[in-house]
PDB file of C-alpha atoms in Angstrom:
ATOM      1  CA  MET A   1      25.695 -18.805 -10.634  1.00  0.00           C
ATOM      2  CA  ALA A   2      21.790 -19.660 -10.631  1.00  0.00           C
ATOM      3  CA  LYS A   3      19.664 -17.231  -9.709  1.00  0.00           C
ATOM      4  CA  LYS A   4      18.125 -17.365  -6.340  1.00  0.00           C
ATOM      5  CA  PRO A   5      14.337 -17.393  -6.194  1.00  0.00           C
ATOM      6  CA  LYS A   6      12.697 -13.983  -6.206  1.00  0.00           C
ATOM      7  CA  LYS A   7      10.734 -15.416  -2.595  1.00  0.00           C
ATOM      8  CA  GLN A   8      14.365 -15.968  -1.806  1.00  0.00           C
ATOM      9  CA  GLN A   9      15.892 -12.534  -2.121  1.00  0.00           C
ATOM     10  CA  GLN A  10      13.001 -10.773  -0.988  1.00  0.00           C
ATOM     11  CA  GLN A  11      13.574 -12.689   1.912  1.00  0.00           C
ATOM     12  CA  SER A  12      16.911 -12.223   2.127  1.00  0.00           C
ATOM     13  CA  GLY A  13      17.242  -8.299   1.917  1.00  0.00           C
ATOM     14  CA  GLY A  14      14.015  -7.799   2.247  1.00  0.00           C
ATOM     15  CA  THR A  15      12.356  -3.965   1.252  1.00  0.00           C
ATOM     16  CA  PRO A  16      12.169  -1.496   4.548  1.00  0.00           C
ATOM     17  CA  ALA A  17       8.117  -2.548   4.512  1.00  0.00           C
ATOM     18  CA  THR A  18       9.206  -6.061   4.672  1.00  0.00           C
ATOM     19  CA  VAL A  19      11.363  -5.201   7.304  1.00  0.00           C
ATOM     20  CA  ALA A  20       9.396  -3.335   9.076  1.00  0.00           C
ATOM     21  CA  LEU A  21       7.004  -6.356   9.602  1.00  0.00           C
ATOM     22  CA  THR A  22      10.397  -9.040  10.737  1.00  0.00           C
ATOM     23  CA  ALA A  23      11.193  -6.191  13.028  1.00  0.00           C
ATOM     24  CA  ALA A  24       7.624  -5.701  14.748  1.00  0.00           C
ATOM     25  CA  GLY A  25       7.006  -9.990  14.303  1.00  0.00           C
ATOM     26  CA  VAL A  26       4.131  -9.983  12.558  1.00  0.00           C
ATOM     27  CA  PRO A  27       3.161 -12.226  10.571  1.00  0.00           C
ATOM     28  CA  PHE A  28       3.280 -11.881   6.452  1.00  0.00           C
ATOM     29  CA  THR A  29       3.450 -13.913   3.099  1.00  0.00           C
ATOM     30  CA  VAL A  30       5.361 -12.292   0.763  1.00  0.00           C
ATOM     31  CA  HIS A  31       3.398 -12.486  -2.957  1.00  0.00           C
ATOM     32  CA  SER A  32       5.657 -11.702  -5.752  1.00  0.00           C
ATOM     33  CA  TYR A  33       5.636 -11.714  -9.703  1.00  0.00           C
ATOM     34  CA  ASP A  34       6.151  -9.865 -13.141  1.00  0.00           C
ATOM     35  CA  HIS A  35       4.717  -6.541 -13.640  1.00  0.00           C
ATOM     36  CA  ASP A  36       4.130  -5.100 -16.635  1.00  0.00           C
ATOM     37  CA  PRO A  37       5.054  -1.851 -17.827  1.00  0.00           C
ATOM     38  CA  SER A  38       2.218  -1.689 -20.051  1.00  0.00           C
ATOM     39  CA  HIS A  39      -0.559  -2.209 -17.522  1.00  0.00           C
ATOM     40  CA  PRO A  40      -2.917   0.411 -16.577  1.00  0.00           C
ATOM     41  CA  SER A  41      -3.623  -0.470 -13.578  1.00  0.00           C
ATOM     42  CA  TYR A  42      -1.077  -1.237 -10.133  1.00  0.00           C
ATOM     43  CA  GLY A  43      -3.518  -2.516  -8.264  1.00  0.00           C
ATOM     44  CA  GLU A  44      -5.186  -4.203 -11.215  1.00  0.00           C
ATOM     45  CA  GLU A  45      -2.450  -5.964 -12.074  1.00  0.00           C
ATOM     46  CA  ALA A  46      -1.842  -7.713  -8.432  1.00  0.00           C
ATOM     47  CA  ALA A  47      -5.069  -8.609  -7.885  1.00  0.00           C
ATOM     48  CA  GLU A  48      -5.295 -10.378 -11.171  1.00  0.00           C
ATOM     49  CA  ALA A  49      -1.498 -11.051 -10.965  1.00  0.00           C
ATOM     50  CA  MET A  50      -1.754 -13.423  -7.940  1.00  0.00           C
ATOM     51  CA  GLY A  51      -5.053 -14.013  -8.003  1.00  0.00           C
ATOM     52  CA  VAL A  52      -6.738 -12.631  -5.673  1.00  0.00           C
ATOM     53  CA  SER A  53     -10.206 -10.434  -5.430  1.00  0.00           C
ATOM     54  CA  PRO A  54      -9.198  -6.995  -6.041  1.00  0.00           C
ATOM     55  CA  ASP A  55     -11.137  -6.469  -3.191  1.00  0.00           C
ATOM     56  CA  ARG A  56      -8.968  -7.840  -0.747  1.00  0.00           C
ATOM     57  CA  VAL A  57      -6.028  -6.369  -2.447  1.00  0.00           C
ATOM     58  CA  PHE A  58      -5.737  -2.127  -1.497  1.00  0.00           C
ATOM     59  CA  LYS A  59      -3.735   0.469  -3.235  1.00  0.00           C
ATOM     60  CA  THR A  60      -1.734   3.374  -1.221  1.00  0.00           C
ATOM     61  CA  LEU A  61      -2.228   6.768  -1.657  1.00  0.00           C
ATOM     62  CA  VAL A  62      -0.789  10.058  -1.223  1.00  0.00           C
ATOM     63  CA  ALA A  63      -3.151  13.169  -0.336  1.00  0.00           C
ATOM     64  CA  ASP A  64      -2.352  16.847   0.706  1.00  0.00           C
ATOM     65  CA  VAL A  65      -5.234  17.187   3.338  1.00  0.00           C
ATOM     66  CA  ASP A  66      -5.322  20.966   4.546  1.00  0.00           C
ATOM     67  CA  GLY A  67      -1.726  20.652   3.991  1.00  0.00           C
ATOM     68  CA  THR A  68      -0.419  17.233   5.474  1.00  0.00           C
ATOM     69  CA  LEU A  69       0.920  14.099   3.551  1.00  0.00           C
ATOM     70  CA  THR A  70      -1.773  11.435   4.962  1.00  0.00           C
ATOM     71  CA  VAL A  71      -1.395   7.713   3.216  1.00  0.00           C
ATOM     72  CA  ALA A  72      -4.953   6.414   1.925  1.00  0.00           C
ATOM     73  CA  VAL A  73      -5.624   2.788   1.884  1.00  0.00           C
ATOM     74  CA  VAL A  74      -8.608   2.539  -0.016  1.00  0.00           C
ATOM     75  CA  PRO A  75      -9.377  -1.210  -1.788  1.00  0.00           C
ATOM     76  CA  VAL A  76      -8.067  -1.241  -6.066  1.00  0.00           C
ATOM     77  CA  ALA A  77     -11.381  -2.509  -7.030  1.00  0.00           C
ATOM     78  CA  GLY A  78     -12.930   1.504  -6.308  1.00  0.00           C
ATOM     79  CA  GLN A  79     -11.972   4.639  -5.567  1.00  0.00           C
ATOM     80  CA  LEU A  80      -9.853   7.287  -2.786  1.00  0.00           C
ATOM     81  CA  ASP A  81     -13.339   9.413  -1.417  1.00  0.00           C
ATOM     82  CA  LEU A  82     -11.161  12.930  -0.257  1.00  0.00           C
ATOM     83  CA  LYS A  83     -14.181  14.673   1.244  1.00  0.00           C
ATOM     84  CA  GLY A  84     -14.188  11.360   3.369  1.00  0.00           C
ATOM     85  CA  LEU A  85     -10.668  10.939   3.888  1.00  0.00           C
ATOM     86  CA  ALA A  86     -10.783  14.746   5.400  1.00  0.00           C
ATOM     87  CA  ALA A  87     -13.005  13.504   7.674  1.00  0.00           C
ATOM     88  CA  ALA A  88     -11.360  10.734   8.748  1.00  0.00           C
ATOM     89  CA  VAL A  89      -8.556  13.063   9.875  1.00  0.00           C
ATOM     90  CA  GLY A  90     -10.937  16.278  11.014  1.00  0.00           C
ATOM     91  CA  GLY A  91      -9.967  18.298   7.842  1.00  0.00           C
ATOM     92  CA  LYS A  92     -11.354  20.117   5.375  1.00  0.00           C
ATOM     93  CA  ARG A  93     -10.342  19.895   1.471  1.00  0.00           C
ATOM     94  CA  ALA A  94      -8.028  16.767   0.641  1.00  0.00           C
ATOM     95  CA  ALA A  95      -6.432  16.704  -2.886  1.00  0.00           C
ATOM     96  CA  MET A  96      -3.980  14.056  -4.205  1.00  0.00           C
ATOM     97  CA  ALA A  97      -0.615  15.089  -3.577  1.00  0.00           C
ATOM     98  CA  ASP A  98       2.253  15.617  -6.719  1.00  0.00           C
ATOM     99  CA  PRO A  99       4.149  12.084  -7.133  1.00  0.00           C
ATOM    100  CA  ALA A 100       7.127  13.713  -6.754  1.00  0.00           C
ATOM    101  CA  LEU A 101       6.479  14.878  -2.898  1.00  0.00           C
ATOM    102  CA  ALA A 102       5.341  11.526  -2.713  1.00  0.00           C
ATOM    103  CA  GLU A 103       7.898   9.974  -4.012  1.00  0.00           C
ATOM    104  CA  ARG A 104      10.701  11.415  -1.806  1.00  0.00           C
ATOM    105  CA  THR A 105       9.369  11.163   0.938  1.00  0.00           C
ATOM    106  CA  THR A 106       7.944   8.124   1.489  1.00  0.00           C
ATOM    107  CA  GLY A 107      10.947   6.441  -0.190  1.00  0.00           C
ATOM    108  CA  TYR A 108       9.308   4.346  -2.648  1.00  0.00           C
ATOM    109  CA  VAL A 109       7.915   4.400  -5.831  1.00  0.00           C
ATOM    110  CA  ARG A 110       5.051   5.204  -7.197  1.00  0.00           C
ATOM    111  CA  GLY A 111       3.111   1.631  -7.835  1.00  0.00           C
ATOM    112  CA  GLY A 112       5.773   0.057  -5.278  1.00  0.00           C
ATOM    113  CA  ILE A 113       4.458   2.821  -2.652  1.00  0.00           C
ATOM    114  CA  SER A 114       3.113   0.322   0.641  1.00  0.00           C
ATOM    115  CA  PRO A 115       2.193   2.019   3.561  1.00  0.00           C
ATOM    116  CA  LEU A 116       4.866   0.506   5.778  1.00  0.00           C
ATOM    117  CA  GLY A 117       8.657   1.255   6.497  1.00  0.00           C
ATOM    118  CA  GLN A 118       8.430   4.657   4.551  1.00  0.00           C
ATOM    119  CA  ARG A 119      11.193   7.567   4.828  1.00  0.00           C
ATOM    120  CA  LYS A 120       8.564   9.460   6.958  1.00  0.00           C
ATOM    121  CA  ARG A 121       5.943   8.259   8.700  1.00  0.00           C
ATOM    122  CA  LEU A 122       2.551   9.928   7.290  1.00  0.00           C
ATOM    123  CA  ARG A 123      -0.368   9.689   9.077  1.00  0.00           C
ATOM    124  CA  THR A 124      -2.818   6.402   7.673  1.00  0.00           C
ATOM    125  CA  VAL A 125      -6.141   6.033   7.090  1.00  0.00           C
ATOM    126  CA  LEU A 126      -7.226   2.141   6.012  1.00  0.00           C
ATOM    127  CA  ASP A 127     -10.369   2.358   4.448  1.00  0.00           C
ATOM    128  CA  ASP A 128     -12.244   0.156   6.979  1.00  0.00           C
ATOM    129  CA  SER A 129     -14.272  -2.524   3.885  1.00  0.00           C
ATOM    130  CA  ALA A 130     -10.381  -4.289   5.623  1.00  0.00           C
ATOM    131  CA  GLY A 131     -11.893  -5.101   8.432  1.00  0.00           C
ATOM    132  CA  LEU A 132     -14.117  -8.061   6.268  1.00  0.00           C
ATOM    133  CA  HIS A 133     -11.174  -9.721   5.380  1.00  0.00           C
ATOM    134  CA  GLY A 134      -8.833 -12.239   6.925  1.00  0.00           C
ATOM    135  CA  THR A 135      -5.943 -10.634   5.284  1.00  0.00           C
ATOM    136  CA  ILE A 136      -4.994  -7.969   3.316  1.00  0.00           C
ATOM    137  CA  CYS A 137      -2.321  -7.145   0.545  1.00  0.00           C
ATOM    138  CA  VAL A 138      -0.673  -4.196  -0.100  1.00  0.00           C
ATOM    139  CA  SER A 139       2.307  -2.838  -1.397  1.00  0.00           C
ATOM    140  CA  ALA A 140       5.562  -4.733  -0.184  1.00  0.00           C
ATOM    141  CA  GLY A 141       7.526  -0.753  -1.470  1.00  0.00           C
ATOM    142  CA  ARG A 142       8.516  -1.742  -4.721  1.00  0.00           C
ATOM    143  CA  ARG A 143       6.537  -2.802  -8.325  1.00  0.00           C
ATOM    144  CA  GLY A 144       5.401  -6.617  -8.107  1.00  0.00           C
ATOM    145  CA  LEU A 145       5.400  -7.166  -5.203  1.00  0.00           C
ATOM    146  CA  GLU A 146       3.020  -7.648  -2.524  1.00  0.00           C
ATOM    147  CA  VAL A 147       2.436  -8.854   1.386  1.00  0.00           C
ATOM    148  CA  GLU A 148      -0.221 -10.037   2.811  1.00  0.00           C
ATOM    149  CA  LEU A 149      -1.175  -8.814   6.157  1.00  0.00           C
ATOM    150  CA  SER A 150      -3.912  -8.984   8.724  1.00  0.00           C
ATOM    151  CA  PRO A 151      -6.046  -5.713   8.130  1.00  0.00           C
ATOM    152  CA  GLY A 152      -5.789  -5.860  12.667  1.00  0.00           C
ATOM    153  CA  ASP A 153      -1.735  -5.403  12.476  1.00  0.00           C
ATOM    154  CA  LEU A 154      -1.885  -3.216   9.332  1.00  0.00           C
ATOM    155  CA  ALA A 155      -3.091  -0.837  11.295  1.00  0.00           C
ATOM    156  CA  GLU A 156      -1.954  -1.000  14.090  1.00  0.00           C
ATOM    157  CA  LEU A 157       2.002  -1.019  12.679  1.00  0.00           C
ATOM    158  CA  THR A 158       0.846   1.611  10.597  1.00  0.00           C
ATOM    159  CA  SER A 159      -1.370   3.778  13.347  1.00  0.00           C
ATOM    160  CA  ALA A 160      -4.014   4.478  10.690  1.00  0.00           C
ATOM    161  CA  VAL A 161      -7.286   5.531  11.493  1.00  0.00           C
ATOM    162  CA  LEU A 162      -9.923   3.223  10.058  1.00  0.00           C
ATOM    163  CA  ALA A 163     -12.726   5.239   7.957  1.00  0.00           C
ATOM    164  CA  PRO A 164     -15.232   4.723   5.299  1.00  0.00           C
ATOM    165  CA  ILE A 165     -12.855   6.417   2.731  1.00  0.00           C
ATOM    166  CA  GLY A 166     -13.273   4.236  -0.432  1.00  0.00           C
ATOM    167  CA  ARG A 167     -16.216   3.917  -2.932  1.00  0.00           C
ATOM    168  CA  ALA A 168     -17.109   2.015  -5.875  1.00  0.00           C
TER     169      ALA A 168
END
């Protein structure tokens, strides 16, 4: 039996992220690539593999803000400003969440955590630089799989707060 191309397989089954996008009727494009486990950065690998500027590829990070898990979506070209994240949600202190807790809570593995279709919906903050682009790419819920969509659609579907939480 011949294998279907990755894109067709993805569309027939989907991840929780793509299922959520389809259910919402939001236009999106799936990009798949062969993940290299030895690459030092999941986000940079995605940008390189897709031929997209790292400013348009956003990584999904899970942080603990005053005891509440919070999703931060920032460009892979920069870093998360933890103080900015805390301020964006009215908190005092933010730290990166334990990776195992982030995986259990979202239902995704590290390097494949999507802001969409999480097992437990977490409050989300999207870096305001997303608005500079017509579309951005975020994880589709699996290493080697990204979805491209408008930042407005992402913000609406995740009820995200837009704030300056990324830094170069």
